[in-house]
Short mmCIF file of C-alpha atoms in Angstrom, two decimals:
data_model
loop_
_atom_site.label_atom_id
_atom_site.label_comp_id
_atom_site.label_asym_id
_atom_site.label_seq_id
_atom_site.Cartn_x
_atom_site.Cartn_y
_atom_site.Cartn_z
CA MET A 412 0.00 0.00 0.00
CA SER A 413 1.44 3.35 -0.88
CA ASP A 414 0.07 6.33 0.89
CA SER A 415 2.41 9.27 0.95
CA THR A 416 0.44 12.35 1.78
CA THR A 417 3.10 14.08 3.84
CA GLU A 418 6.53 12.94 4.90
CA THR A 419 6.30 11.95 8.55
CA THR A 420 8.90 10.26 10.66
CA HIS A 421 6.34 8.50 12.88
CA ALA A 422 3.29 6.49 11.96
CA THR A 423 0.12 8.32 12.95
CA LEU A 424 -2.00 7.12 15.86
CA TYR A 425 -4.57 6.00 13.29
CA GLU A 426 -2.00 3.74 11.63
CA ARG A 427 -0.57 2.44 14.90
CA ILE A 428 -4.00 1.61 16.26
CA GLY A 429 -4.87 -0.41 13.15
CA GLY A 430 -6.66 1.93 10.75
CA GLU A 431 -10.10 1.14 9.42
CA ALA A 432 -9.94 -2.47 10.62
CA ALA A 433 -9.74 -1.09 14.16
CA VAL A 434 -12.61 1.29 13.43
CA ASN A 435 -14.74 -1.58 12.12
CA ALA A 436 -14.02 -3.67 15.19
CA ALA A 437 -14.70 -0.83 17.60
CA VAL A 438 -17.94 0.57 16.21
CA ASP A 439 -20.35 -2.27 17.05
CA LEU A 440 -18.86 -2.87 20.50
CA PHE A 441 -18.94 0.80 21.38
CA TYR A 442 -22.41 1.56 20.06
CA ARG A 443 -23.91 -1.46 21.82
CA LYS A 444 -22.46 -0.19 25.11
CA VAL A 445 -23.89 3.26 24.47
CA LEU A 446 -27.38 1.98 23.63
CA ASN A 447 -27.37 -0.24 26.72
CA ASP A 448 -26.49 2.64 29.02
CA TYR A 449 -29.64 4.06 30.63
CA ARG A 450 -27.76 7.30 31.42
CA ILE A 451 -27.38 8.24 27.77
CA ASN A 452 -29.43 6.01 25.49
CA ARG A 453 -32.41 8.38 25.41
CA PHE A 454 -30.30 10.72 23.27
CA PHE A 455 -30.30 8.03 20.59
CA ASP A 456 -34.03 7.32 20.58
CA GLY A 457 -35.50 7.43 17.12
CA ALA A 458 -32.07 7.70 15.50
CA ASP A 459 -31.50 5.78 12.28
CA MET A 460 -29.14 2.94 13.19
CA GLU A 461 -27.21 2.89 9.93
CA LYS A 462 -26.64 6.63 10.05
CA GLN A 463 -25.61 6.39 13.68
CA ILE A 464 -23.13 3.64 12.88
CA ASP A 465 -21.70 5.89 10.15
CA LYS A 466 -21.35 8.67 12.68
CA GLN A 467 -19.65 6.33 15.13
CA ARG A 468 -17.22 5.38 12.38
CA ALA A 469 -16.43 9.04 11.84
CA PHE A 470 -16.10 9.49 15.59
CA PHE A 471 -13.60 6.66 15.90
CA THR A 472 -11.65 7.78 12.87
CA MET A 473 -11.33 11.17 14.53
CA ALA A 474 -10.52 9.76 17.99
CA PHE A 475 -7.81 7.65 16.36
CA GLY A 476 -6.34 10.80 14.88
CA GLY A 477 -7.34 9.98 11.30
CA PRO A 478 -8.08 12.87 8.98
CA ASN A 479 -11.64 14.09 9.15
CA ASN A 480 -13.70 16.99 7.97
CA TYR A 481 -15.15 17.93 11.31
CA THR A 482 -14.72 21.45 12.58
CA GLY A 483 -15.56 22.63 16.06
CA GLN A 484 -18.54 24.45 14.60
CA ASP A 485 -19.85 21.25 12.98
CA MET A 486 -19.65 19.52 16.35
CA ARG A 487 -21.58 22.37 17.95
CA ASN A 488 -24.27 22.38 15.29
CA ALA A 489 -24.67 18.62 15.26
CA HIS A 490 -25.14 18.38 19.03
CA ALA A 491 -27.07 21.59 19.69
CA HIS A 492 -30.45 19.81 19.71
CA LEU A 493 -29.10 17.34 22.28
CA VAL A 494 -27.76 20.13 24.49
CA LYS A 495 -31.31 21.50 24.50
CA LYS A 496 -32.48 18.09 25.72
CA GLY A 497 -30.04 18.33 28.62
CA LEU A 498 -26.79 16.87 27.27
CA ASP A 499 -24.09 17.73 29.81
CA ASP A 500 -20.68 16.72 31.19
CA SER A 501 -22.05 13.61 32.89
CA HIS A 502 -23.18 12.26 29.52
CA PHE A 503 -19.93 13.13 27.84
CA ASP A 504 -18.12 11.31 30.68
CA ALA A 505 -20.28 8.23 30.10
CA VAL A 506 -19.35 8.19 26.40
CA MET A 507 -15.67 8.55 27.28
CA GLU A 508 -16.04 5.61 29.64
CA HIS A 509 -17.43 3.45 26.82
CA LEU A 510 -14.70 4.58 24.44
CA GLY A 511 -12.07 3.47 26.95
CA ALA A 512 -13.82 0.17 27.74
CA THR A 513 -14.19 -0.63 24.03
CA LEU A 514 -10.51 -0.09 23.34
CA VAL A 515 -9.52 -2.15 26.40
CA GLU A 516 -11.76 -4.95 25.14
CA LEU A 517 -9.96 -4.80 21.80
CA ASN A 518 -6.58 -5.06 23.55
CA VAL A 519 -5.40 -1.67 22.34
CA PRO A 520 -2.22 -0.75 24.28
CA ALA A 521 -2.84 1.63 27.17
CA GLU A 522 -0.69 4.45 25.79
CA LEU A 523 -2.65 4.47 22.54
CA ILE A 524 -5.93 4.53 24.48
CA THR A 525 -4.65 7.55 26.35
CA GLU A 526 -3.87 9.30 23.07
CA ALA A 527 -7.27 8.48 21.56
CA ALA A 528 -9.06 9.56 24.73
CA ALA A 529 -7.20 12.87 24.69
CA ILE A 530 -8.35 13.55 21.12
CA ALA A 531 -11.96 12.70 21.98
CA GLU A 532 -11.72 14.79 25.15
CA SER A 533 -10.65 17.81 23.08
CA THR A 534 -14.13 17.94 21.52
CA ARG A 535 -15.93 18.25 24.89
CA ASN A 536 -16.60 21.99 24.83
CA ASP A 537 -17.78 22.00 21.22
CA ILE A 538 -20.11 19.06 21.75
CA LEU A 539 -21.57 20.52 24.93
CA GLY A 540 -21.89 23.96 23.32
CA LYS A 541 -19.71 25.69 25.91
CA MET B 1189 -2.55 2.85 -15.54
CA THR B 1190 -6.20 1.87 -15.92
CA LEU B 1191 -9.29 3.29 -17.55
CA LEU B 1192 -12.41 4.16 -15.58
CA THR B 1193 -15.75 4.55 -17.34
CA VAL B 1194 -18.55 6.49 -15.66
CA ALA B 1195 -21.77 7.30 -17.53
CA ASP B 1196 -20.11 6.64 -20.92
CA LYS B 1197 -17.15 8.93 -20.26
CA THR B 1198 -13.67 7.60 -19.73
CA TYR B 1199 -11.12 8.76 -17.17
CA LEU B 1200 -7.51 7.81 -16.74
CA CYS B 1201 -6.46 6.41 -13.37
CA GLU B 1202 -2.73 6.80 -12.80
CA LYS B 1203 -0.64 4.22 -11.00
CA GLU B 1204 -0.74 4.88 -7.24
CA GLU B 1205 -3.96 6.82 -7.69
CA THR B 1206 -7.31 5.85 -6.18
CA VAL B 1207 -10.57 5.76 -8.14
CA LEU B 1208 -11.77 8.66 -6.01
CA GLU B 1209 -8.73 10.79 -6.83
CA ALA B 1210 -8.89 9.99 -10.52
CA LEU B 1211 -12.61 10.79 -10.79
CA LEU B 1212 -12.38 13.99 -8.75
CA ARG B 1213 -9.46 15.06 -10.95
CA GLY B 1214 -11.66 14.36 -13.97
CA GLY B 1215 -14.42 16.56 -12.59
CA VAL B 1216 -16.81 13.80 -11.49
CA ALA B 1217 -18.64 14.86 -8.33
CA VAL B 1218 -18.15 11.74 -6.20
CA PRO B 1219 -19.32 12.44 -2.64
CA TYR B 1220 -16.65 11.73 -0.02
CA VAL B 1221 -15.58 12.70 3.47
CA CYS B 1222 -12.75 10.83 5.15
CA LYS B 1223 -10.80 9.33 2.22
CA LEU B 1224 -9.78 6.54 4.57
CA GLY B 1225 -12.40 3.87 4.04
CA SER B 1226 -14.10 4.68 7.32
CA CYS B 1227 -17.08 6.86 6.55
CA GLN B 1228 -18.17 4.89 3.45
CA THR B 1229 -19.52 8.04 1.82
CA CYS B 1230 -17.73 7.32 -1.47
CA LEU B 1231 -19.50 3.99 -1.99
CA VAL B 1232 -19.82 3.26 -5.73
CA ARG B 1233 -20.51 0.15 -7.76
CA SER B 1234 -18.42 -1.64 -10.33
CA LEU B 1235 -20.44 -2.76 -13.36
CA GLN B 1236 -17.37 -4.25 -14.94
CA GLY B 1237 -14.06 -5.08 -13.31
CA THR B 1238 -13.43 -6.72 -9.94
CA PRO B 1239 -12.73 -4.30 -7.09
CA PRO B 1240 -9.56 -5.16 -5.12
CA GLU B 1241 -10.12 -6.66 -1.66
CA LEU B 1242 -8.91 -3.55 0.13
CA ALA B 1243 -11.62 -1.47 -1.55
CA GLN B 1244 -14.37 -3.65 -0.02
CA MET B 1245 -13.13 -3.97 3.55
CA GLY B 1246 -15.82 -3.38 6.17
CA LEU B 1247 -18.74 -3.49 3.72
CA LYS B 1248 -21.82 -5.66 4.13
CA ASP B 1249 -21.39 -8.98 2.36
CA THR B 1250 -24.35 -8.31 0.07
CA LEU B 1251 -22.75 -5.05 -1.04
CA LYS B 1252 -19.48 -6.85 -1.74
CA LYS B 1253 -21.28 -9.45 -3.80
CA GLN B 1254 -22.80 -6.72 -5.96
CA ARG B 1255 -19.32 -5.26 -6.43
CA TYR B 1256 -19.89 -2.13 -4.44
CA PHE B 1257 -16.63 -0.66 -3.23
CA LEU B 1258 -15.10 2.42 -1.64
CA ALA B 1259 -13.66 4.70 -4.28
CA CYS B 1260 -11.13 6.12 -1.82
CA ARG B 1261 -9.65 2.67 -1.09
CA CYS B 1262 -9.59 1.42 -4.65
CA TYR B 1263 -6.31 1.22 -6.52
CA PRO B 1264 -7.72 -0.44 -9.64
CA THR B 1265 -5.91 -3.45 -11.04
CA GLU B 1266 -7.93 -3.51 -14.26
CA ASP B 1267 -10.19 -1.23 -16.28
CA MET B 1268 -13.49 -0.60 -14.54
CA THR B 1269 -16.96 0.63 -15.43
CA ILE B 1270 -18.41 2.40 -12.43
CA ARG B 1271 -21.84 3.58 -11.42
CA LEU B 1272 -22.26 6.34 -8.87
CA SER B 1273 -25.00 5.66 -6.32
CA ASP B 1274 -27.52 8.14 -7.67
CA GLN B 1275 -27.46 7.27 -11.37
CA SER B 1276 -30.98 6.39 -12.50
CA ALA B 1277 -32.09 2.83 -13.09
CA PHE B 1278 -32.60 1.14 -16.42
CA TYR B 1279 -36.15 -0.02 -17.27
CA ARG B 1280 -37.44 -2.80 -19.44
CA ASP B 1281 -40.88 -4.10 -20.32
CA GLY B 1282 -42.51 -7.21 -18.91
CA ILE B 1283 -45.89 -8.80 -19.51
CA VAL B 1284 -48.42 -9.47 -16.77
CA THR B 1285 -49.07 -13.22 -16.65
CA LYS B 1286 -51.00 -13.51 -13.41
CA ASN B 1287 -53.01 -11.33 -11.05
CA GLN B 1288 -54.91 -13.25 -8.41
CA MET B 1289 -55.97 -12.39 -4.89
CA LEU B 1290 -53.99 -13.92 -2.00
CA ASN B 1291 -56.40 -12.57 0.63
CA HIS B 1292 -58.99 -9.77 0.88
CA ASN B 1293 -56.58 -6.97 -0.08
CA THR B 1294 -53.34 -8.48 -1.36
CA MET B 1295 -52.75 -9.65 -4.90
CA LEU B 1296 -50.15 -11.93 -6.40
CA LEU B 1297 -48.84 -10.19 -9.51
CA GLU B 1298 -46.58 -12.06 -11.89
CA ILE B 1299 -44.61 -10.38 -14.66
CA LYS B 1300 -42.77 -12.32 -17.34
CA PHE B 1301 -39.76 -11.21 -19.37
CA ALA B 1302 -38.50 -12.31 -22.74
CA ASP B 1303 -34.95 -12.77 -21.41
CA ALA B 1304 -33.43 -13.71 -18.09
CA PHE B 1305 -33.99 -11.14 -15.37
CA GLU B 1306 -31.09 -11.34 -12.95
CA PHE B 1307 -31.72 -10.51 -9.32
CA TYR B 1308 -31.07 -11.65 -5.78
CA PRO B 1309 -34.27 -12.80 -4.04
CA GLY B 1310 -35.25 -10.09 -1.56
CA GLN B 1311 -34.31 -7.21 -3.85
CA PHE B 1312 -36.90 -4.75 -5.11
CA VAL B 1313 -37.68 -3.09 -8.42
CA ASN B 1314 -39.58 -0.01 -9.46
CA LEU B 1315 -42.76 -0.60 -11.43
CA GLN B 1316 -43.71 2.25 -13.71
CA ARG B 1317 -47.00 3.25 -15.32
CA ARG B 1318 -47.07 4.81 -18.79
CA ASP B 1319 -47.59 8.28 -17.31
CA GLY B 1320 -44.44 7.90 -15.22
CA LEU B 1321 -46.06 7.12 -11.87
CA THR B 1322 -43.58 4.83 -10.13
CA ARG B 1323 -43.56 2.65 -7.00
CA SER B 1324 -41.10 0.20 -5.50
CA TYR B 1325 -42.10 -3.41 -4.90
CA SER B 1326 -40.11 -6.33 -3.54
CA ILE B 1327 -39.62 -9.44 -5.62
CA ALA B 1328 -41.28 -12.38 -3.85
CA ASN B 1329 -39.80 -15.34 -5.71
CA ILE B 1330 -36.47 -16.83 -6.69
CA PRO B 1331 -35.18 -16.83 -10.30
CA GLN B 1332 -37.42 -18.97 -12.52
CA GLN B 1333 -36.84 -20.80 -15.79
CA SER B 1334 -39.79 -18.83 -17.12
CA ASN B 1335 -38.12 -15.44 -16.34
CA THR B 1336 -41.09 -14.54 -14.17
CA LEU B 1337 -41.03 -12.17 -11.22
CA ALA B 1338 -43.70 -12.39 -8.49
CA PHE B 1339 -44.94 -9.53 -6.31
CA HIS B 1340 -47.37 -9.20 -3.42
CA ILE B 1341 -49.42 -6.07 -3.97
CA ARG B 1342 -51.54 -4.79 -1.13
CA ARG B 1343 -54.31 -2.38 -2.01
CA LEU B 1344 -53.59 0.79 -0.06
CA PRO B 1345 -56.42 3.15 0.81
CA GLU B 1346 -56.27 5.88 -1.82
CA GLY B 1347 -53.06 4.38 -3.16
CA ARG B 1348 -53.08 5.56 -6.75
CA PHE B 1349 -50.59 3.00 -7.93
CA SER B 1350 -51.83 -0.07 -6.03
CA GLU B 1351 -55.43 0.71 -7.05
CA TRP B 1352 -54.33 0.87 -10.64
CA LEU B 1353 -52.53 -2.48 -10.33
CA HIS B 1354 -55.57 -4.05 -8.67
CA ASP B 1355 -58.36 -2.54 -10.72
CA GLU B 1356 -57.03 -1.80 -14.17
CA LEU B 1357 -53.95 -3.81 -14.99
CA GLU B 1358 -54.88 -7.05 -16.78
CA THR B 1359 -53.03 -10.18 -17.81
CA GLY B 1360 -51.34 -9.59 -21.14
CA ASP B 1361 -50.66 -5.92 -20.35
CA THR B 1362 -47.16 -4.52 -20.56
CA ILE B 1363 -45.50 -2.80 -17.63
CA ALA B 1364 -42.07 -1.15 -17.23
CA VAL B 1365 -39.82 -2.71 -14.59
CA SER B 1366 -36.52 -1.27 -13.37
CA GLU B 1367 -33.40 -3.28 -12.72
CA PRO B 1368 -33.32 -4.75 -9.22
CA ARG B 1369 -32.02 -2.80 -6.27
CA GLY B 1370 -31.36 -3.18 -2.58
CA HIS B 1371 -28.95 -5.22 -0.53
CA CYS B 1372 -31.40 -7.08 1.69
CA PHE B 1373 -30.83 -10.60 0.38
CA TYR B 1374 -29.33 -13.98 1.26
CA LEU B 1375 -25.78 -15.09 0.52
CA PRO B 1376 -24.92 -18.80 0.72
CA GLN B 1377 -21.89 -18.33 2.97
CA ARG B 1378 -21.85 -19.21 6.70
CA SER B 1379 -24.69 -21.64 6.12
CA GLU B 1380 -24.71 -22.75 9.78
CA GLN B 1381 -25.75 -19.26 10.90
CA GLY B 1382 -29.21 -18.81 12.41
CA LEU B 1383 -31.51 -16.72 10.21
CA LEU B 1384 -34.17 -14.52 11.74
CA LEU B 1385 -36.77 -13.20 9.30
CA VAL B 1386 -39.30 -10.68 10.59
CA GLY B 1387 -41.85 -9.10 8.28
CA THR B 1388 -45.07 -7.16 8.59
CA GLY B 1389 -47.79 -7.13 5.92
CA THR B 1390 -46.32 -7.53 2.44
CA GLY B 1391 -42.88 -7.46 4.06
CA LEU B 1392 -43.45 -11.18 3.63
CA ALA B 1393 -42.69 -10.82 -0.09
CA PRO B 1394 -38.92 -10.26 0.10
CA LEU B 1395 -38.70 -12.67 3.04
CA GLU B 1396 -40.34 -15.43 1.02
CA GLY B 1397 -37.71 -14.92 -1.66
CA ILE B 1398 -34.92 -14.92 0.92
CA LEU B 1399 -36.34 -18.00 2.62
CA LEU B 1400 -36.69 -19.99 -0.61
CA ASP B 1401 -33.21 -18.94 -1.65
CA ALA B 1402 -31.71 -20.05 1.69
CA LEU B 1403 -33.52 -23.40 1.54
CA GLN B 1404 -32.46 -23.93 -2.04
CA HIS B 1405 -28.86 -23.31 -0.98
CA GLN B 1406 -29.36 -25.91 1.76
CA HIS B 1407 -28.84 -23.51 4.59
CA THR B 1408 -28.15 -25.70 7.64
CA GLY B 1409 -28.71 -23.19 10.47
CA VAL B 1410 -32.16 -22.68 11.96
CA ILE B 1411 -34.47 -20.31 10.11
CA HIS B 1412 -37.24 -18.51 11.98
CA LEU B 1413 -39.87 -16.55 10.08
CA PHE B 1414 -42.23 -14.28 12.03
CA HIS B 1415 -44.96 -12.74 9.91
CA GLY B 1416 -46.96 -10.00 11.56
CA VAL B 1417 -50.42 -8.80 10.52
CA CYS B 1418 -53.45 -7.45 12.36
CA GLU B 1419 -56.19 -10.08 11.92
CA VAL B 1420 -56.28 -13.68 10.73
CA ASN B 1421 -57.74 -12.70 7.36
CA ASP B 1422 -54.76 -10.39 6.73
CA LEU B 1423 -52.47 -13.42 6.60
CA TYR B 1424 -51.60 -14.99 3.26
CA ARG B 1425 -49.27 -17.77 2.07
CA SER B 1426 -49.88 -19.46 5.44
CA ASP B 1427 -50.61 -22.91 4.07
CA PHE B 1428 -47.61 -22.78 1.82
CA LEU B 1429 -45.31 -21.69 4.67
CA GLN B 1430 -46.73 -24.32 7.03
CA ASP B 1431 -46.07 -27.01 4.42
CA LEU B 1432 -42.55 -25.71 4.00
CA ALA B 1433 -42.02 -25.87 7.78
CA ALA B 1434 -43.27 -29.45 7.78
CA GLN B 1435 -40.77 -30.37 5.06
CA HIS B 1436 -37.74 -28.65 6.59
CA ASP B 1437 -36.67 -29.45 10.15
CA ASN B 1438 -34.66 -26.26 10.50
CA PHE B 1439 -37.46 -23.92 9.41
CA THR B 1440 -40.12 -22.50 11.75
CA TYR B 1441 -43.00 -20.27 10.68
CA THR B 1442 -44.84 -18.15 13.23
CA PRO B 1443 -47.84 -16.08 12.13
CA CYS B 1444 -48.36 -13.22 14.61
CA LEU B 1445 -51.56 -11.25 15.12
CA SER B 1446 -51.53 -7.81 16.69
CA GLY B 1447 -55.34 -7.47 16.75
CA LYS B 1448 -57.67 -8.38 19.62
CA PHE B 1449 -58.95 -11.71 18.38
CA VAL B 1450 -56.21 -14.33 18.35
CA PRO B 1451 -57.36 -17.91 17.64
CA VAL B 1452 -55.40 -20.95 18.84
CA GLY B 1453 -52.32 -21.63 16.72
CA PHE B 1454 -51.34 -17.99 16.26
CA ALA B 1455 -48.93 -15.90 18.30
CA LYS B 1456 -50.38 -12.82 19.94
CA GLY B 1457 -48.57 -9.50 19.55
CA TYR B 1458 -46.34 -7.66 17.14
CA ALA B 1459 -44.08 -9.93 15.10
CA HIS B 1460 -40.86 -8.38 16.37
CA ASP B 1461 -41.98 -8.60 20.01
CA VAL B 1462 -42.87 -12.26 19.53
CA ALA B 1463 -39.50 -12.84 17.83
CA LEU B 1464 -37.60 -11.14 20.65
CA ALA B 1465 -39.52 -13.12 23.26
CA THR B 1466 -38.73 -16.37 21.41
CA LEU B 1467 -35.03 -15.79 20.75
CA SER B 1468 -33.05 -14.50 23.70
CA ASP B 1469 -29.61 -14.23 22.13
CA LEU B 1470 -28.97 -13.11 18.54
CA LYS B 1471 -25.19 -13.23 18.65
CA ASN B 1472 -23.92 -14.59 15.30
CA TRP B 1473 -27.42 -14.49 13.79
CA ARG B 1474 -28.23 -13.00 10.43
CA VAL B 1475 -31.34 -10.85 10.63
CA PHE B 1476 -33.70 -9.77 7.85
CA LEU B 1477 -36.33 -7.13 8.59
CA CYS B 1478 -38.92 -6.07 6.03
CA GLY B 1479 -42.06 -4.02 6.22
CA HIS B 1480 -43.33 -1.23 8.44
CA PRO B 1481 -40.59 1.37 9.12
CA ASP B 1482 -41.38 1.50 12.86
CA MET B 1483 -41.01 -2.25 13.19
CA VAL B 1484 -37.83 -2.23 11.12
CA ASN B 1485 -36.22 0.57 13.14
CA GLN B 1486 -37.16 -0.79 16.54
CA MET B 1487 -36.15 -4.31 15.65
CA LYS B 1488 -32.87 -3.22 14.14
CA ARG B 1489 -31.92 -1.70 17.47
CA GLN B 1490 -33.22 -4.63 19.51
CA ALA B 1491 -31.50 -7.22 17.32
CA PHE B 1492 -28.26 -5.26 17.60
CA LEU B 1493 -28.59 -5.02 21.39
CA LYS B 1494 -29.27 -8.75 21.55
CA GLY B 1495 -25.91 -9.34 19.96
CA ALA B 1496 -26.40 -9.36 16.17
CA ALA B 1497 -23.56 -7.54 14.40
CA MET B 1498 -24.69 -4.45 12.51
CA ARG B 1499 -23.27 -5.87 9.28
CA ASP B 1500 -25.45 -8.97 9.70
CA ILE B 1501 -28.66 -6.96 9.97
CA TYR B 1502 -30.39 -6.50 6.63
CA ALA B 1503 -33.39 -4.24 6.47
CA ASP B 1504 -35.91 -3.07 3.95
CA ALA B 1505 -38.32 -0.50 5.35
CA PHE B 1506 -41.49 0.02 3.29
CA PHE B 1507 -42.56 3.62 2.99
CA SER B 1508 -45.87 4.26 1.32
CA ALA B 1509 -46.04 7.22 -1.01
#
């Protein structure tokens, strides 16, 4: 496979974590945890499953440091209706918990989990509209 | 270097270039987001040429079989003819050979073609009237020697198209039929897998095709079909399905009635509720859901939560126009 976008000395987190294969493995596990969590599953009521899975893919690609088209403003816009329904830090924490648990289940090394969690954490204020 | 053909125009794909890059460079508006094979926005279909394995990673098996692939992950190894997702379907004429009632409001419509009509049982086509009025209907049979497609047509209250099919279309008439679409169908791999088929109303049509296809391929896993309707007289194909269940040890048919009056021998409740109460764990199951959008959406979520992998859940929600 030849993919030479920019010359980098280190493989990206996305590559080290296993690229789209890792995303594919993580999505089902993660989303099932989220939907089973009474603290947050009401935010997903009525959502189209296929579209949600696509969004989770995008979420994982981003959390793994893969390129993505999301801007802070997109994050704000996409979650604004949920903030109105009461989305707050406790819910964001719950999602972070499931992200961590999913990656542990997939035997991702701890230092990579820390990196992924830090990227996801960086979206907190945008998602919560702060 | 390979050649890519899209809508009769040809584009050059350089070595080390993806299909997405080559087409974007050529001015073709392929939708995309991540360029990494994750978001699956750039899903396109190969009409000619086999997509490399990498370009199909993570896709549903039925999409792979139809040679769908991700343009951003495709370094072509041969010339390809490609269709973007939104290009309009091709129509051809068939002749109505049968229209007979299956119950008080549902008709069996059969349309015959001069040549072979290739499809996967469970797919749907668009039927089109001369004035352009068009509706989607699922194919209810498996490929026949006679090149005949079968459909279950329920008369909808004030449904312009279904009333026309019921009241005016006669045997011998010609009707335009699109090429088949949809990826809710059976594939003969993993034949030991349990199959759960849940349909409401004429959602039975694609499921009958899927069921017959699976049985013909000697699927060895258990197959459960739950058909949901309101009252007993809304059921159809019951005798046929009961006979089939008697002939095949691994197949179970459960007619479910959501109305008040439920005679002995029928399950009471919505088909998906009955299915969920019957099967406690859907891990490793393949699930097919056809019919009312509410049932399909609820059941998709429930089946997923009960352990079915998202890629093993095939759904066809019927929206009435």
